[in-house]
Coordinates of C-alpha atoms and ligand atoms in Angstrom, one line a residue:
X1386 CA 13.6 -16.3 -42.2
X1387 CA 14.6 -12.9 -42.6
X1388 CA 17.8 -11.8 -44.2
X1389 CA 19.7 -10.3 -41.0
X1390 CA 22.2 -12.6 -41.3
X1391 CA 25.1 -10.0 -40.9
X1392 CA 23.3 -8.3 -38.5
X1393 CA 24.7 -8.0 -34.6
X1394 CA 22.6 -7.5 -31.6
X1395 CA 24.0 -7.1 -28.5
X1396 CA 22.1 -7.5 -25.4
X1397 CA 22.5 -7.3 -21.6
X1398 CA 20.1 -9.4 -19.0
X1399 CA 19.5 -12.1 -21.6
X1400 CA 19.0 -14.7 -19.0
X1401 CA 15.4 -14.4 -18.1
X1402 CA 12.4 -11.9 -18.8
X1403 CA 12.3 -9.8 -22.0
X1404 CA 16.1 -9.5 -22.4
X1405 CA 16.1 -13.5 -23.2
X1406 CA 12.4 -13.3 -25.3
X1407 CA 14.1 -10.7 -27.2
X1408 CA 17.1 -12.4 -27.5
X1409 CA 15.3 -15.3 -28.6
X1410 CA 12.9 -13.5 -31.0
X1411 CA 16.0 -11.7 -32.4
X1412 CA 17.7 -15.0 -33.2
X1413 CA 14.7 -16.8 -34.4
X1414 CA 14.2 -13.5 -37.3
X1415 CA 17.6 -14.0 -38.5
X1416 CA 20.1 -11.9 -36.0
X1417 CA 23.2 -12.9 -35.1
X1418 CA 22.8 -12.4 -31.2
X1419 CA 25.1 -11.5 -28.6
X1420 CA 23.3 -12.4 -25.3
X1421 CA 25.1 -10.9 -21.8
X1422 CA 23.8 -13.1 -18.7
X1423 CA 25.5 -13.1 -15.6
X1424 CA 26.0 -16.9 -14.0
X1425 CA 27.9 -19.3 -16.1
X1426 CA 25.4 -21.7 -16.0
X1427 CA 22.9 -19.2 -18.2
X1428 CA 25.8 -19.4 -20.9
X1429 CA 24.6 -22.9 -21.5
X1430 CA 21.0 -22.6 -21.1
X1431 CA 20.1 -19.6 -23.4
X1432 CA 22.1 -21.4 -25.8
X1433 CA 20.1 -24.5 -25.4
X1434 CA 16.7 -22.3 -26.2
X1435 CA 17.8 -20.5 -29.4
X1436 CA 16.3 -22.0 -32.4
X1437 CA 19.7 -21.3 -34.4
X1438 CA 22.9 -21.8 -32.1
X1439 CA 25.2 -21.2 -35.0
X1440 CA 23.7 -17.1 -34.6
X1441 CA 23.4 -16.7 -30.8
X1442 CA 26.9 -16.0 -28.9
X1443 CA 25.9 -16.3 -25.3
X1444 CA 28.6 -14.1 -23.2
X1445 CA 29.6 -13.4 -19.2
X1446 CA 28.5 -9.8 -19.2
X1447 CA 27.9 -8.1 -15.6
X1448 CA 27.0 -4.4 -16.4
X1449 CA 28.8 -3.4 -13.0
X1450 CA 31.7 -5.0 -14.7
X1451 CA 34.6 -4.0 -16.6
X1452 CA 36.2 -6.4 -17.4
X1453 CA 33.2 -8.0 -18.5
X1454 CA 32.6 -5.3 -20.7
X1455 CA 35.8 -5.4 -22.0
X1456 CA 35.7 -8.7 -22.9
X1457 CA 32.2 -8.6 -24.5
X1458 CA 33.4 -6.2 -26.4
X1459 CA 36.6 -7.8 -28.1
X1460 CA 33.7 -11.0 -28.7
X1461 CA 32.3 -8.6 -30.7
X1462 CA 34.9 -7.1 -32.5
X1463 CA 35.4 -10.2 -33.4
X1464 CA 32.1 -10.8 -35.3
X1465 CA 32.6 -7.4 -36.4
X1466 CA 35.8 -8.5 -38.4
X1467 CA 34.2 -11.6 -39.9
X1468 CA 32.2 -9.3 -42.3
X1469 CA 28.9 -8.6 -39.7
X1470 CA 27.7 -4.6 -38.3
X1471 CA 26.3 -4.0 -35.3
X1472 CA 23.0 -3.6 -36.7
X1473 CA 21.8 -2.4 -32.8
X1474 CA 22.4 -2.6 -29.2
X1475 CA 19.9 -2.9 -26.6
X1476 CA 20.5 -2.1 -22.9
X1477 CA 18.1 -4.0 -20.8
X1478 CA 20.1 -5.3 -17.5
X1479 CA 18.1 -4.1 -14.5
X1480 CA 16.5 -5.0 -10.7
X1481 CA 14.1 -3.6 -8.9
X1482 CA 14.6 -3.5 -4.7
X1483 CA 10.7 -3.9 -3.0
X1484 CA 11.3 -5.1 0.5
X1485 CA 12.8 -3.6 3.4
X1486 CA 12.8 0.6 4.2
X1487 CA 12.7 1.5 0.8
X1488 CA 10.8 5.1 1.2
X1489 CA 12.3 8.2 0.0
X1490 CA 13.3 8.9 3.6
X1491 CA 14.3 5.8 5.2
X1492 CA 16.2 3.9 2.0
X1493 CA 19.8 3.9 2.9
X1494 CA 21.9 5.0 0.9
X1495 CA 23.8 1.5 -0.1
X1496 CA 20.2 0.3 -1.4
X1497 CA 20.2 3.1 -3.7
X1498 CA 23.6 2.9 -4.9
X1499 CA 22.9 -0.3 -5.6
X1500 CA 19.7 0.3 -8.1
X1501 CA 21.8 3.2 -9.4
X1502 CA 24.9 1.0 -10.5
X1503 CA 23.0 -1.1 -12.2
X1504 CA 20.2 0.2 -14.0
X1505 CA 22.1 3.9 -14.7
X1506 CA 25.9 3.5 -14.8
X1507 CA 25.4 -0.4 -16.1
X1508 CA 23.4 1.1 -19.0
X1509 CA 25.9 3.9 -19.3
X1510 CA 28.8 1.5 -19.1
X1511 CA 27.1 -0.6 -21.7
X1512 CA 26.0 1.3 -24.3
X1513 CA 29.6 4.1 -23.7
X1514 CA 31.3 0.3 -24.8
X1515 CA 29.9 -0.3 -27.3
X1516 CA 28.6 3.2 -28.6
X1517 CA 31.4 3.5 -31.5
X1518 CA 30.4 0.0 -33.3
X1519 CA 26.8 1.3 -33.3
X1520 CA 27.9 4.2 -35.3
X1521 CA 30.5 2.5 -37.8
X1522 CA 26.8 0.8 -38.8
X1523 CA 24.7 4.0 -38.6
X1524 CA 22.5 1.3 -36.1
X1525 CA 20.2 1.7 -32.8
X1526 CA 20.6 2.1 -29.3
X1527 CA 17.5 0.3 -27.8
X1528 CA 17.1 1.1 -24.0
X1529 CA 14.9 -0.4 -22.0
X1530 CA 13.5 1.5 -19.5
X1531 CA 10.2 1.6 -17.8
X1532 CA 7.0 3.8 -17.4
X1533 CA 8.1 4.3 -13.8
X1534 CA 10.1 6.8 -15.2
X1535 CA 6.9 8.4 -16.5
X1536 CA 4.6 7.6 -13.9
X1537 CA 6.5 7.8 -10.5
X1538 CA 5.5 4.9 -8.0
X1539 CA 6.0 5.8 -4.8
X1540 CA 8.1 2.9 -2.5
X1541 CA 10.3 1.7 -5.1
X1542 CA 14.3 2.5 -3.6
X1543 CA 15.0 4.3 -6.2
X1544 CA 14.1 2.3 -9.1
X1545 CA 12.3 5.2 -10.5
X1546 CA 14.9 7.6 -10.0
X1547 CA 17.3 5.2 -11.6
X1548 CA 14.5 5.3 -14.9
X1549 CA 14.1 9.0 -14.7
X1550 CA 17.9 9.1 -14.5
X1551 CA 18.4 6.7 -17.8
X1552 CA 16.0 9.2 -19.3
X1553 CA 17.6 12.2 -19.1
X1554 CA 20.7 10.6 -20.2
X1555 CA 19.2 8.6 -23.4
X1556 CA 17.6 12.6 -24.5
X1557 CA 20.7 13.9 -24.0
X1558 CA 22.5 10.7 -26.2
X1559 CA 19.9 11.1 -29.2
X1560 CA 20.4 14.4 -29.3
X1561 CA 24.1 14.0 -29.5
X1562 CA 24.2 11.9 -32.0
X1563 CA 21.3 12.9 -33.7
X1564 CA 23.6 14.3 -36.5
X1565 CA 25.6 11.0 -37.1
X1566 CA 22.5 8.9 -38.3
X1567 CA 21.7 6.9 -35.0
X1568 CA 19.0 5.8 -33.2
X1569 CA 18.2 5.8 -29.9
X1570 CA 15.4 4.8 -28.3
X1571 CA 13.7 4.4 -25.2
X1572 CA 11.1 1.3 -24.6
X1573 CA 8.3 2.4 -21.9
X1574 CA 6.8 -0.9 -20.5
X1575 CA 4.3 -0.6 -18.3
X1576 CA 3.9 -4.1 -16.9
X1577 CA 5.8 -7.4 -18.3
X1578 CA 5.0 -11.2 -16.7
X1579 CA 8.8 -11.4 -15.8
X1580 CA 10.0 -12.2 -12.6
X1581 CA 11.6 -8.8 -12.0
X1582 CA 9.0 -8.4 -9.1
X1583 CA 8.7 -12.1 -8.1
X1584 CA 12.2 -12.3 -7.2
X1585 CA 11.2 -9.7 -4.1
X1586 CA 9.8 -10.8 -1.2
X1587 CA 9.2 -8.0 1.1
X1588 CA 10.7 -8.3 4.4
X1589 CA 8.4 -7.1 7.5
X1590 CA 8.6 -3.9 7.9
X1591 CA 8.9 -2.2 11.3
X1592 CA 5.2 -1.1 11.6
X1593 CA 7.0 1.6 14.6
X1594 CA 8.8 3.3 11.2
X1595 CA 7.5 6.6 9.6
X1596 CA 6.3 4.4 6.6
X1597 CA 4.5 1.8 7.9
X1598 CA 2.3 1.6 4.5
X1599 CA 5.3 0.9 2.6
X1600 CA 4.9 -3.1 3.3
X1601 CA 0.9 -3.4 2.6
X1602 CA 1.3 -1.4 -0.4
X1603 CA 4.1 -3.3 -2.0
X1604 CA 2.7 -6.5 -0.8
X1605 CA -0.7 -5.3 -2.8
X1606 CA 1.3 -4.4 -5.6
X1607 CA 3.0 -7.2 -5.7
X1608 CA -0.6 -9.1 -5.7
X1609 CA -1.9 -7.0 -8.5
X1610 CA 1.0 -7.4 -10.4
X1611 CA 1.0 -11.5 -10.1
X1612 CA -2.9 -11.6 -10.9
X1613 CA -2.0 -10.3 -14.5
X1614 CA 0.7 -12.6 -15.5
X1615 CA -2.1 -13.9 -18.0
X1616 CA -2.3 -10.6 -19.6
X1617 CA -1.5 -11.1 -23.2
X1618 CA -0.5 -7.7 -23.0
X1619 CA 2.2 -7.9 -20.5
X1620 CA 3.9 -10.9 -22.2
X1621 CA 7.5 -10.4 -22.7
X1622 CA 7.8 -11.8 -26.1
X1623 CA 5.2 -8.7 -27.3
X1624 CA 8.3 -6.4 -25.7
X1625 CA 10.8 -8.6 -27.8
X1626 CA 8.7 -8.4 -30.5
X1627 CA 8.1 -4.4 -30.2
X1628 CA 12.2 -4.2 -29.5
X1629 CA 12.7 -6.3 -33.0
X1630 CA 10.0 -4.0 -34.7
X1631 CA 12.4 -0.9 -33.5
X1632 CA 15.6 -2.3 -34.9
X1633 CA 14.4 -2.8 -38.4
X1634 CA 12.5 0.7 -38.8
X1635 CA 13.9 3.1 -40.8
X1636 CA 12.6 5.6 -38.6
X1637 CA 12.0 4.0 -35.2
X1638 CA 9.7 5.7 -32.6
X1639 CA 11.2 7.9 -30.0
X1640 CA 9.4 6.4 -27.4
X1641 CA 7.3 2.6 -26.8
X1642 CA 5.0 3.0 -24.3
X1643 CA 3.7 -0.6 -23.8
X1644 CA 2.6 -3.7 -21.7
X1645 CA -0.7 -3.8 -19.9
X1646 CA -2.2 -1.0 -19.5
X1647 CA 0.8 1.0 -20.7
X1648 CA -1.1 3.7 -23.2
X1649 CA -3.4 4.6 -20.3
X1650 CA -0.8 4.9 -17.4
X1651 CA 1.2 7.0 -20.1
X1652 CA -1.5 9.3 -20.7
X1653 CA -2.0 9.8 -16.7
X1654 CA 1.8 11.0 -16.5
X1655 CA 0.3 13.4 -18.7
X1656 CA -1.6 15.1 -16.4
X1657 CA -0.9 17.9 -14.1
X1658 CA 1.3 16.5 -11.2
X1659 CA -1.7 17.7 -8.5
X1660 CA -4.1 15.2 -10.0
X1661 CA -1.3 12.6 -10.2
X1662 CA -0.6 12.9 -7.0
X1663 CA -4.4 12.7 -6.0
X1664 CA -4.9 9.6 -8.4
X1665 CA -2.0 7.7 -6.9
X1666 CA -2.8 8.3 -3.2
X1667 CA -6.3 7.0 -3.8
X1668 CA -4.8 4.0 -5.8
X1669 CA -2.5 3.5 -3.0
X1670 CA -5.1 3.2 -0.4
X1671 CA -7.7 1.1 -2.7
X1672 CA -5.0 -1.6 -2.9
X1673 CA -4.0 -1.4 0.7
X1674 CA -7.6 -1.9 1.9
X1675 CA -8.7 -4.4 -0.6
X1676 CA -5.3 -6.8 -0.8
X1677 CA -5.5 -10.1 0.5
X1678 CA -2.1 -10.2 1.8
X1679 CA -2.2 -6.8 4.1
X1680 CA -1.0 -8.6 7.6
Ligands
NAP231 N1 8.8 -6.6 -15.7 C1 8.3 -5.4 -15.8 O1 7.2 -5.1 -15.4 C2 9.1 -4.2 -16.4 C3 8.5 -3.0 -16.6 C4 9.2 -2.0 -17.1 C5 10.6 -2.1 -17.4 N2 11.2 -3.3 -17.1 C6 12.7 -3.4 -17.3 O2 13.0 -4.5 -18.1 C7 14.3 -4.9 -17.9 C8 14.4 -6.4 -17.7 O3 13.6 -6.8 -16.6 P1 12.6 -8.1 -16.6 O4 11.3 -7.6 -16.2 O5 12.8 -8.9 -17.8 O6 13.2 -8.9 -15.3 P2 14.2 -10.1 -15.1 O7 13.6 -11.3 -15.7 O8 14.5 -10.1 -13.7 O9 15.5 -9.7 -16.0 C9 16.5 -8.9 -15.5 C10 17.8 -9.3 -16.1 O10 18.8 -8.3 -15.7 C11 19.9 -9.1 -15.3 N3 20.8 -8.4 -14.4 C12 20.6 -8.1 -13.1 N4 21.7 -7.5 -12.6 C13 22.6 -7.5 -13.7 C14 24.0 -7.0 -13.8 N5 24.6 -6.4 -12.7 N6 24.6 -7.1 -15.0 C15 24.0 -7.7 -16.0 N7 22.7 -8.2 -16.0 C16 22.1 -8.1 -14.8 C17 19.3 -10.4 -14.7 O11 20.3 -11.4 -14.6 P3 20.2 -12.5 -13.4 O12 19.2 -13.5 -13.9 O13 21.6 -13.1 -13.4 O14 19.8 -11.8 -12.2 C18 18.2 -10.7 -15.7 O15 18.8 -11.3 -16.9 C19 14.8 -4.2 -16.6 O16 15.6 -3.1 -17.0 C20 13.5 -3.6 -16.0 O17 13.6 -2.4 -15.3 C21 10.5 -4.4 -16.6

């Protein structure tokens, strides 16, 4: 086991996906782990997983919350006292909205709020709480945030605007606190077998709506997305595991492009935004003519 032992992580979303494999990993390489979940009942069964109970504090922590926050926070303060740093922090709470009118044009306004308040402000909220422990430590600030905010897909409520938002934000963090010896860095994954998309079920669509390709497409997306849950590549626990590597470096990366096919979709954002553009319309109409679920 590795000697971490007066180590802190804190962590938001810990009930499911990579935010509980990296909770997990975390607490299995000798962290002591704060894991945020939502429903009371996640308290008990994240708890149940870790392979050593006595280092994983599972917590009531809604990112839209403050009082939540507020709470977690004195939990930690607590640890904090008992001899133990925040050794990182990693901001991972997040949803993605694929069903109903969810095109630039025809999203209303609540839906985007919505996405917004969560994976923006939450993270903000988050990582402002707990920001000044992270320093005492000289520790990281892990973020997770997608390659959505590299590669825009199109349909998405504003899930990539709320990435490309977190972004900006984490650049302008790092470089704020560049000069006070912490870390901050962004995690790029591409595609993770999580049930971030399963959870959506998109609703019909009214085919009469500007958008009509909107439902095939996410529907088809949905489709491709499912067919590569065996993808070694796109396992969660190689995201924990990428997230732990982070924490321990001296000298993190700035930036972890990864999951299945994450180097390649990273080196498309790459390219000028005409071909992009060209690339992703083709794509769009390749999976909307070849899905087995187009109705
Ligand atoms: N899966 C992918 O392909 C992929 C790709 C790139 C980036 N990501 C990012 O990875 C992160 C984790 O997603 P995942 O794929 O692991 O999906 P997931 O299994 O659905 O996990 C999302 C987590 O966020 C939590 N959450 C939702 N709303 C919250 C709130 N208001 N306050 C606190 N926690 C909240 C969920 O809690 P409940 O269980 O209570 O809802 C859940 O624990 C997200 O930020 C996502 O954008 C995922």
């Amino acid at each position: 086991m590795d000697n971490n032992n007066n180590k802190i992580v804190v962590i938001t979303g810990a009930s499911s996906g990579i935010g509980l494999a990296t909770a997990l990993y975390l607490n299995e390489h000798g962290y002591h782990v704060v894991a945020g979940v939502r429903k009371p009942q996640d308290k008990e069964a994240v708890l149940a997983k870790a392979q050593f109970p006595a280092r994983m504090l599972t917590i009531l922590l809604d990112v839209t919350k403050e009082s939540d926050l507020q709470s977690a926070l004195a939990s930690v303060q607590a640890l904090v006292a008992d001899h133990k740093e925040v050794a990182a922090i990693v901001s991972n709470a997040g949803i993605v909205i694929l069903k109903g009118n969810i095109s630039c044009e025809e999203c209303p306004e609540e839906t985007l709020r919505t996405v917004m308040d969560i994976n923006f402000f939450g993270a903000v909220r988050f990582i402002q709480t707990f920001l000044p422990l992270v320093r005492t430590a000289k520790g990281t600030v892990v973020i997770n945030s997608a390659m959505a905010a590299k590669l825009v897909i199109p349909f998405t409520a504003g899930y990539a605007t709320s990435k490309c938002a977190l972004q900006g934000w984490a650049t302008s963090l790092r470089r704020e606190v560049y000069a006070q010896g912490i870390h901050v860095v962004l995690i790029e994954a591409a595609r993770a077998s999580t049930n971030l998309d399963a959870k959506q079920n998109p609703e019909a669509v009214d085919q009469s709506k500007l958008y009509p390709m909107q439902r095939p497409f996410i529907k088809a997306f949905l489709e491709s997305m499912a067919s590569g849950k065996n993808n070694p590549h796109s396992s969660p626990w190689r995201i924990a595991k990428t997230i732990a590597q982070a924490i321990a470096a001296k000298h993190p990366k700035l930036h972890y492009a990864i999951g299945s096919g994450g180097h390649l979709l990273a080196f498309i954002s790459l390219l000028p935004d005409r071909i992009q553009d060209w690339l992703i319309n083709k794509m769009m109409h390749k999976m909307t003519s070849t899905s087995k679920l187009v109705t």
